[in-house]
Coordinates of N, CA and C in Angstrom, one line a residue:
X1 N 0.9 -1.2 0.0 CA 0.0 0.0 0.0 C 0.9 1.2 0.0
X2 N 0.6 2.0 -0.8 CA 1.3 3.8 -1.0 C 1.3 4.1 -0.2
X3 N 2.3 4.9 0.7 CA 2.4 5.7 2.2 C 1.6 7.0 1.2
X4 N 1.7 7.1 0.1 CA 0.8 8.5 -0.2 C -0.6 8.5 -0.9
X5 N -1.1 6.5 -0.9 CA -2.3 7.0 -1.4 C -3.4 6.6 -0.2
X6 N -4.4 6.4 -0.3 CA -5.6 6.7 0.4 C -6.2 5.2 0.7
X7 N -5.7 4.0 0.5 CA -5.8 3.0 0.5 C -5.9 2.3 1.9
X8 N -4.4 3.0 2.8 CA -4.7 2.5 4.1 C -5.1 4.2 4.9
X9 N -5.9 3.9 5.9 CA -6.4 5.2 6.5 C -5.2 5.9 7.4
X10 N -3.9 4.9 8.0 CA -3.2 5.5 8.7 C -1.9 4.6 7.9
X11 N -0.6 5.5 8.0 CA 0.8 4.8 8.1 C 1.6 5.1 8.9
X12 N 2.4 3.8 9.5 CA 3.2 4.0 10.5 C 4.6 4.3 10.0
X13 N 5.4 4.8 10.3 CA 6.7 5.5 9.7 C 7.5 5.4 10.7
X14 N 8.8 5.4 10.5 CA 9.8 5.2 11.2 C 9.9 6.4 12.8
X15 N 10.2 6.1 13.4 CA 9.7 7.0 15.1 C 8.5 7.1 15.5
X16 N 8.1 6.1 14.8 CA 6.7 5.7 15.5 C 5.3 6.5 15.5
X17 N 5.2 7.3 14.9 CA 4.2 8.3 14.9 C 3.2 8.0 13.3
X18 N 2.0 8.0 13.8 CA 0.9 7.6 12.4 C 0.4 8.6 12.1
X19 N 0.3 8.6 10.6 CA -0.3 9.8 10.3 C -1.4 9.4 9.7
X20 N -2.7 10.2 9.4 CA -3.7 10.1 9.1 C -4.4 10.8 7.5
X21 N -3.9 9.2 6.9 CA -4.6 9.6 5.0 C -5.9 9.6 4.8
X22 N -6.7 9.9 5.7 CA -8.3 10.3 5.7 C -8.8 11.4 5.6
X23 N -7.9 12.3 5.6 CA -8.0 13.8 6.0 C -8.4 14.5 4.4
X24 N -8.7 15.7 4.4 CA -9.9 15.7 3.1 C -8.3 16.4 1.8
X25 N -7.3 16.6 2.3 CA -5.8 16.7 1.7 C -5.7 16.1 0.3
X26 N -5.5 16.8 -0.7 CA -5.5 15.9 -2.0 C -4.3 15.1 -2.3
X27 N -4.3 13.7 -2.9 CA -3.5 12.8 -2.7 C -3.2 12.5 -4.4
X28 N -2.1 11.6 -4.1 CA -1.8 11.4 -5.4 C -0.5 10.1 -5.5
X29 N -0.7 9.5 -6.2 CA -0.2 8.0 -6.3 C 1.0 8.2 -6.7
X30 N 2.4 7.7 -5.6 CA 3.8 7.6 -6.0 C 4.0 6.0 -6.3
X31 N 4.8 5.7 -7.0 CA 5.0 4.3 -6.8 C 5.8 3.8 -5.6
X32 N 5.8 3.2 -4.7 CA 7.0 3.3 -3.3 C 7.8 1.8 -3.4
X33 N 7.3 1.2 -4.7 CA 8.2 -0.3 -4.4 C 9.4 0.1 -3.9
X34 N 10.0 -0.6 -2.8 CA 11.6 -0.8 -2.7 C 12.1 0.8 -2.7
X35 N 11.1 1.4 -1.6 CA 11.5 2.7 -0.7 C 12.2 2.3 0.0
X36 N 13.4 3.3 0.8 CA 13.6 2.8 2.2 C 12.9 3.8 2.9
X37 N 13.0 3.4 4.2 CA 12.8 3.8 5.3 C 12.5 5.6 5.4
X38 N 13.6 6.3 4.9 CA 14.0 7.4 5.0 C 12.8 8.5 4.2
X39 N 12.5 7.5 2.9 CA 12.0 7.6 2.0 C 10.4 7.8 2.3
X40 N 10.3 7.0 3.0 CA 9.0 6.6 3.2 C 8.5 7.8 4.5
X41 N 9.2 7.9 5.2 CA 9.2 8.8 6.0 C 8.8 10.3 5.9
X42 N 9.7 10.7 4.3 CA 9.8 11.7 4.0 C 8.6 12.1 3.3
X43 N 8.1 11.6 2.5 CA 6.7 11.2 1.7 C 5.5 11.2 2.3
X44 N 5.8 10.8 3.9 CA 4.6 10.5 4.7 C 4.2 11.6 4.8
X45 N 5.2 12.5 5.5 CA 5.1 14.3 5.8 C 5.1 15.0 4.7
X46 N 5.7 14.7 3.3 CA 5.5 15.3 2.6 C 3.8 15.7 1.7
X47 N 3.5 14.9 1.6 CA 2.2 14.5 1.2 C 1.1 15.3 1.0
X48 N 0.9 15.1 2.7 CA -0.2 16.0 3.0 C 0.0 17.4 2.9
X49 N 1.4 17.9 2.5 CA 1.2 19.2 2.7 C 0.8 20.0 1.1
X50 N 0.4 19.2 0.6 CA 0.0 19.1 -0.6 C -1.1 20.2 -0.8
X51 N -2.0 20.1 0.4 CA -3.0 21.1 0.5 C -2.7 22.8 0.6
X52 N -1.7 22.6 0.9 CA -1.3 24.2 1.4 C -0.2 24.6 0.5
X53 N 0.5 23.5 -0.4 CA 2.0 24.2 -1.2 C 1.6 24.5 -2.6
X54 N 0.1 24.5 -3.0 CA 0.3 24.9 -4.2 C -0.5 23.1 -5.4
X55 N -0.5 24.0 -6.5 CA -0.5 22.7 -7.3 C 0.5 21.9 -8.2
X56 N 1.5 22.7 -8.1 CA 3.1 22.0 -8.5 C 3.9 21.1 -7.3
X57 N 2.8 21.0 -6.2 CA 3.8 20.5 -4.7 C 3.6 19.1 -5.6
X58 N 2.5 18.1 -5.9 CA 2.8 17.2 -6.5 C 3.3 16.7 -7.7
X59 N 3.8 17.4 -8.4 CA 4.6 17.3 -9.5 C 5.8 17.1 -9.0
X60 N 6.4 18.3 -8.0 CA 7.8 18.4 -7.6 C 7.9 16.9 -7.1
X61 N 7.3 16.4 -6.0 CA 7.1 15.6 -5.7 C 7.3 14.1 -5.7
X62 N 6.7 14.3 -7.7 CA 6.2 13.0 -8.5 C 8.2 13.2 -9.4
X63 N 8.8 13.8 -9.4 CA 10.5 14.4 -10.0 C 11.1 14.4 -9.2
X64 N 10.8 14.2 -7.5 CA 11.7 13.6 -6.6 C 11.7 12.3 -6.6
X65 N 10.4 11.7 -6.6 CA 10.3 10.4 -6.6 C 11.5 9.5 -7.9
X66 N 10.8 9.8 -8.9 CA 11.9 9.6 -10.1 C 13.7 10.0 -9.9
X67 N 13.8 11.1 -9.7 CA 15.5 11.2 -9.3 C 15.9 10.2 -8.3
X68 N 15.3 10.0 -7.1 CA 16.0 9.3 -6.4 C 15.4 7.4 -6.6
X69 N 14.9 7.4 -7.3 CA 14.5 6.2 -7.8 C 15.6 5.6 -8.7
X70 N 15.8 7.2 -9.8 CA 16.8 6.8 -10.7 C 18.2 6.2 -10.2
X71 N 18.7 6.9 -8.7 CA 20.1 6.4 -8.0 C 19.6 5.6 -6.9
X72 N 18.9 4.6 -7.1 CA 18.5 3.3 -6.8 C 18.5 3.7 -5.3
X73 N 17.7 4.9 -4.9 CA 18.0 5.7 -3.3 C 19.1 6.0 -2.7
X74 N 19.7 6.0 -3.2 CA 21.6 5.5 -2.4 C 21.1 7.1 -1.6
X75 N 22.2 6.9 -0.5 CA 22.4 7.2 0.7 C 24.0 7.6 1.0
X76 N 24.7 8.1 0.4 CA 26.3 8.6 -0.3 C 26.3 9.3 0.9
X77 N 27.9 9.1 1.8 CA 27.9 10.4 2.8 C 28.2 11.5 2.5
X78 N 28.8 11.3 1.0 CA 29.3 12.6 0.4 C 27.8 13.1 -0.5
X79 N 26.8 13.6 -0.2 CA 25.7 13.7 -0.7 C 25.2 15.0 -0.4
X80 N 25.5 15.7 1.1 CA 25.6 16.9 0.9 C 25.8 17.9 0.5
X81 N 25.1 19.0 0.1 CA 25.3 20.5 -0.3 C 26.2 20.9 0.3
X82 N 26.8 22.2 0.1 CA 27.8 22.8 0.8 C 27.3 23.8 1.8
X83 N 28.1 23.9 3.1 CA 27.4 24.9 4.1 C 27.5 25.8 4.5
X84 N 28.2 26.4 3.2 CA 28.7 27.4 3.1 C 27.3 28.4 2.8
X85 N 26.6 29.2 3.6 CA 25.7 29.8 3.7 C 24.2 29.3 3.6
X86 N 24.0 28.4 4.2 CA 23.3 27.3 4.3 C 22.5 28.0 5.6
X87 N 20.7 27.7 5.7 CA 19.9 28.7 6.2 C 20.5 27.9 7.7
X88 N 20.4 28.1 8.8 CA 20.7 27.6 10.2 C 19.8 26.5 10.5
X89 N 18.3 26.5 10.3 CA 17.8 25.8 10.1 C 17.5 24.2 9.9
X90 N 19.1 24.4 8.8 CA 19.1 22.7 8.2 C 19.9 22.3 9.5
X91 N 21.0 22.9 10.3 CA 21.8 22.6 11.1 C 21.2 21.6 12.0
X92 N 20.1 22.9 12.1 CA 19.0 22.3 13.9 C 18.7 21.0 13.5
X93 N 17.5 20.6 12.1 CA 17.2 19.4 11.8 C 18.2 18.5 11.8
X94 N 19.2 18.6 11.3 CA 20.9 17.7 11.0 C 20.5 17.1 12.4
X95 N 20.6 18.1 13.3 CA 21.3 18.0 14.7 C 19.9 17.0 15.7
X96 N 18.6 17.4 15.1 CA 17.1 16.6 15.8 C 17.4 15.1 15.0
X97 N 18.3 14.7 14.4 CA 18.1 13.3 13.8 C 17.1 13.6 12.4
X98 N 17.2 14.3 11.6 CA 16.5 14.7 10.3 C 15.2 14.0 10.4
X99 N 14.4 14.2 11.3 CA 13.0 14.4 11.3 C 12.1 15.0 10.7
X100 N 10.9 13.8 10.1 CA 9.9 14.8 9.1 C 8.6 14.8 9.9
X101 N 8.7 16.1 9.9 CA 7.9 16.8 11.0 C 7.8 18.4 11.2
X102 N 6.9 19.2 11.5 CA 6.6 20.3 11.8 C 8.0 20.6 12.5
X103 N 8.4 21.5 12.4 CA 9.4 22.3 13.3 C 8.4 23.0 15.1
X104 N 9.1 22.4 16.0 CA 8.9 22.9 16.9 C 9.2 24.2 17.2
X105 N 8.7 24.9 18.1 CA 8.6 26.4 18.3 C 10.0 26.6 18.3
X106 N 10.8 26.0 19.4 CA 12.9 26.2 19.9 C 13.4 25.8 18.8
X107 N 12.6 24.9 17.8 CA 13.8 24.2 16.6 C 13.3 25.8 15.9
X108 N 12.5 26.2 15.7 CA 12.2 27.3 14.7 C 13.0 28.9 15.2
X109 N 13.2 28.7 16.2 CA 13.5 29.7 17.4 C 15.5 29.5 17.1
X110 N 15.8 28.7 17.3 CA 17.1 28.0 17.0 C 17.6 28.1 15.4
X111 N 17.1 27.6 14.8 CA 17.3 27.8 13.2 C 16.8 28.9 12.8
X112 N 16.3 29.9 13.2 CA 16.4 31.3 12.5 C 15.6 31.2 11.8
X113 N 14.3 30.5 11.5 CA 13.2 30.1 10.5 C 12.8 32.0 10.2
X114 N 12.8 32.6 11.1 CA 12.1 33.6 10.6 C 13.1 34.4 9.4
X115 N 14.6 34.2 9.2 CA 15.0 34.6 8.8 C 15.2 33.8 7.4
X116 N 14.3 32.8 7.5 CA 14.8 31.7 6.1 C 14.2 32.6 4.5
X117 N 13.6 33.2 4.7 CA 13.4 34.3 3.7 C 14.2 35.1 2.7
X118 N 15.8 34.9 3.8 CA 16.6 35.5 3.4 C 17.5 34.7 2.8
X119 N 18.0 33.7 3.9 CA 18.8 33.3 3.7 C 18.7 31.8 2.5
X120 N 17.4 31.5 2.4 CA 17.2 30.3 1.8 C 17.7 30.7 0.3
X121 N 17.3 32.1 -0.8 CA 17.7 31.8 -1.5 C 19.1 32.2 -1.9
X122 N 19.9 32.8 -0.5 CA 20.9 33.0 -1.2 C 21.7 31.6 -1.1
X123 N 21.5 30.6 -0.8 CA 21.9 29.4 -0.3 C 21.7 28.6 -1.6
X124 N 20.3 28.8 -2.0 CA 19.8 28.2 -3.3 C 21.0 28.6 -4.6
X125 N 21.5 29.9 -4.5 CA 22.4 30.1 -5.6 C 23.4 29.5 -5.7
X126 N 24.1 29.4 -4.3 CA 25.4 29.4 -3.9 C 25.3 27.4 -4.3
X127 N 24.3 26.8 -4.4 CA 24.1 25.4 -4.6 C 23.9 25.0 -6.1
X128 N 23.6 26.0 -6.7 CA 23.2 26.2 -8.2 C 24.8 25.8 -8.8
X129 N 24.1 25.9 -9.8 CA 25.7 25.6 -10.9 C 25.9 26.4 -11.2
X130 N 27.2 26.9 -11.7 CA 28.1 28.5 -12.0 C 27.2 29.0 -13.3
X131 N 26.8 28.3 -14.1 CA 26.3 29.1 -15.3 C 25.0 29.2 -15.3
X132 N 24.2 29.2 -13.7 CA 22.7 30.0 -13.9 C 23.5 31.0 -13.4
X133 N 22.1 32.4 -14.5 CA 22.1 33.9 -13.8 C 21.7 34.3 -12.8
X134 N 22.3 35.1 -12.0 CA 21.9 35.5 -11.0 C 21.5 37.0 -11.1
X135 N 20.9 37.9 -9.9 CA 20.8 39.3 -10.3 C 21.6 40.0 -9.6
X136 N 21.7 41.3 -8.9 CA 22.8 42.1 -8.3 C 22.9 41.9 -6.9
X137 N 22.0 40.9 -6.5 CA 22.0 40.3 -4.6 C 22.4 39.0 -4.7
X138 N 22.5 38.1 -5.8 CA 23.2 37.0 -6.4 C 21.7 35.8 -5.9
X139 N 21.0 36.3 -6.3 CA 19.8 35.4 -6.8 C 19.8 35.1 -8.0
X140 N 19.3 33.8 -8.0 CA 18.8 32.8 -9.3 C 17.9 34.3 -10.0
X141 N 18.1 34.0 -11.3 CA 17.3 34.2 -12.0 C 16.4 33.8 -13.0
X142 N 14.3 34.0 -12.4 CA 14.3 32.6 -13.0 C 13.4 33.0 -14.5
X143 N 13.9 31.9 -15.0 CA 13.6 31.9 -16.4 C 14.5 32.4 -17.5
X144 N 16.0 32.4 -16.9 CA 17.0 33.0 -17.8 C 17.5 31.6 -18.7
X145 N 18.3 31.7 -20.0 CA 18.0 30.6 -20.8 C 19.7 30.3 -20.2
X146 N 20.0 29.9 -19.2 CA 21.9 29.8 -18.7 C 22.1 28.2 -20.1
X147 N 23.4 27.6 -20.4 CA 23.4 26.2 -20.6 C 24.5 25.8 -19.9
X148 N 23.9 24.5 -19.8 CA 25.4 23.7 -18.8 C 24.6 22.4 -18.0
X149 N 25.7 21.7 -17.5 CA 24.8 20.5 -16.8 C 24.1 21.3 -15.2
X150 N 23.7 20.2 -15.1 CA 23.3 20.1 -13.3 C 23.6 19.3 -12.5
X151 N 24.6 18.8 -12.6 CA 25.6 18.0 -11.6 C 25.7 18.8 -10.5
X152 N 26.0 20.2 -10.2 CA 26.1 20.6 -8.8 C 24.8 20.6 -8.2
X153 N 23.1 20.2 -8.7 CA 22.4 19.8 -7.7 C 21.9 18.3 -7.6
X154 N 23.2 17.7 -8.5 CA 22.8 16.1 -8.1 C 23.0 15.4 -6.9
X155 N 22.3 15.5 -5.6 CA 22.4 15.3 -4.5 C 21.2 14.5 -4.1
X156 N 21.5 13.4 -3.1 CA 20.5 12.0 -3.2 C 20.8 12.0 -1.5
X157 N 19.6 11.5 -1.2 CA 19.0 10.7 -0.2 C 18.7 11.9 0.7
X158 N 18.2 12.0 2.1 CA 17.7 12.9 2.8 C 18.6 14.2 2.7
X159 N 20.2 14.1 2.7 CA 20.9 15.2 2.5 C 20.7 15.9 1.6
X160 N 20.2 15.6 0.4 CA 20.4 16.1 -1.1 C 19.0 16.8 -1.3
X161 N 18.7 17.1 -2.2 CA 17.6 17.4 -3.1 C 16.4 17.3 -2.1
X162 N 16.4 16.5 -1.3 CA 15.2 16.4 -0.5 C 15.7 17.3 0.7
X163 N 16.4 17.8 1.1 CA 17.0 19.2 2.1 C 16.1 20.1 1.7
X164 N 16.2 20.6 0.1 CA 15.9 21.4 -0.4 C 14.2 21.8 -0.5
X165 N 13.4 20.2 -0.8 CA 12.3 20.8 -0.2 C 11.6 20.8 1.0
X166 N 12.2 20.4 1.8 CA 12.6 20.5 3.3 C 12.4 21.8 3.8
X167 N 13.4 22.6 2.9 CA 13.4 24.1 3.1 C 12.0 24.7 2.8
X168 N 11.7 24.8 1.8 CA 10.5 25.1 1.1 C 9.3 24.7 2.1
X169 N 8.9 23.5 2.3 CA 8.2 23.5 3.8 C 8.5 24.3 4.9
X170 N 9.5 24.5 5.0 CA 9.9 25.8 6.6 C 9.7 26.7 6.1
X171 N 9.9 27.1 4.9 CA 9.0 28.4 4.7 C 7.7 28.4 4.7
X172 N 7.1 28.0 4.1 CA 6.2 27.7 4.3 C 5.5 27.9 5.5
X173 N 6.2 27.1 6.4 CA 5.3 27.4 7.9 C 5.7 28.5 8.1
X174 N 7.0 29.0 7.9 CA 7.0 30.4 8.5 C 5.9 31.4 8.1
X175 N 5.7 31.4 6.8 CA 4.6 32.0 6.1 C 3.0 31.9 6.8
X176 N 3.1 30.8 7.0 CA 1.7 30.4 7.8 C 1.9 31.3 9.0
X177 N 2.9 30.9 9.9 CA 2.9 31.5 11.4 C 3.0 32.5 11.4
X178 N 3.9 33.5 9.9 CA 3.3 35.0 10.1 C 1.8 35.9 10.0
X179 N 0.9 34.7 9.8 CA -0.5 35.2 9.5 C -1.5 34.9 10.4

């Protein structure tokens, strides 16, 4: 059964906590054969937030599933982004055992969530590959036609690519809690 389809009413996930696929949240079918753990985990929390990120949350989603499917999930210690201006945020998580979950008020309070505004996309650049454009505060700029690979954001398993929308959810809630 899909940790993201509607099939079973609850899934239990790694630290023991069940979440509930009953909830009126729009769902959408990943394939999870020969997930690991981490995976499944991530998906679980990822999911539901489906309701509140928009209508491209499941596409991104359905292109995470695929990339790290494509590197058979590997789990590389060398898989990391650089932290070299990296929001504080990721630190805290690093440091909670990379838990998928709401940020608590001290983890939010601790990581500087209010500040992820700022810091997230200069981070985002600094992870980018040399030949996207950036503008005069060294942000992406989007929709510019750059060419070149994307090897500098080929990053796999919870460190990698999944950090990233990791972040994107902490905004998120910061967004929410400023309202």
């Amino acid at each position: 059964v899909s940790p993201l389809g509607t099939e079973s009413p609850t899934q239990q996930v790694s630290g023991g906590s069940t979440h509930d696929h009953t909830s009126p949240t729009p769902t959408f079918a990943l394939d999870c054969c020969g997930w690991p753990g981490w995976m499944v985990a991530a998906a679980d929390y990822l999911e539901p937030q489906a309701g509140t990120m928009g209508e491209i949350w499941s596409t991104l989603l359905e292109e995470w599933n695929i990339f790290e499917r494509w590197h058979d999930f590997e789990n590389p210690k060398n898989a990391c982004y650089t932290a070299a201006g990296r929001p504080p945020i990721v630190g805290v998580w690093f440091k909670g055992g990379k838990r998928f979950r709401a940020l608590t008020p001290k983890e939010a309070l601790d990581g500087k969530i209010k500040d992820l505004d700022k810091t997230w996309p200069l981070w985002w650049s600094t992870i980018n590959p040399d030949w996207r454009e950036r503008d005069n505060t060294n942000k992406i700029v989007l929709g510019s036609d750059g060419q070149g690979d994307w090897l500098a954001l080929n990053k796999l398993g919870p460190c990698g690519i999944l950090l990233v929308i990791m972040c994107l959810v902490w905004w998120k809630q910061l967004l929410s809690d400023q309202s």
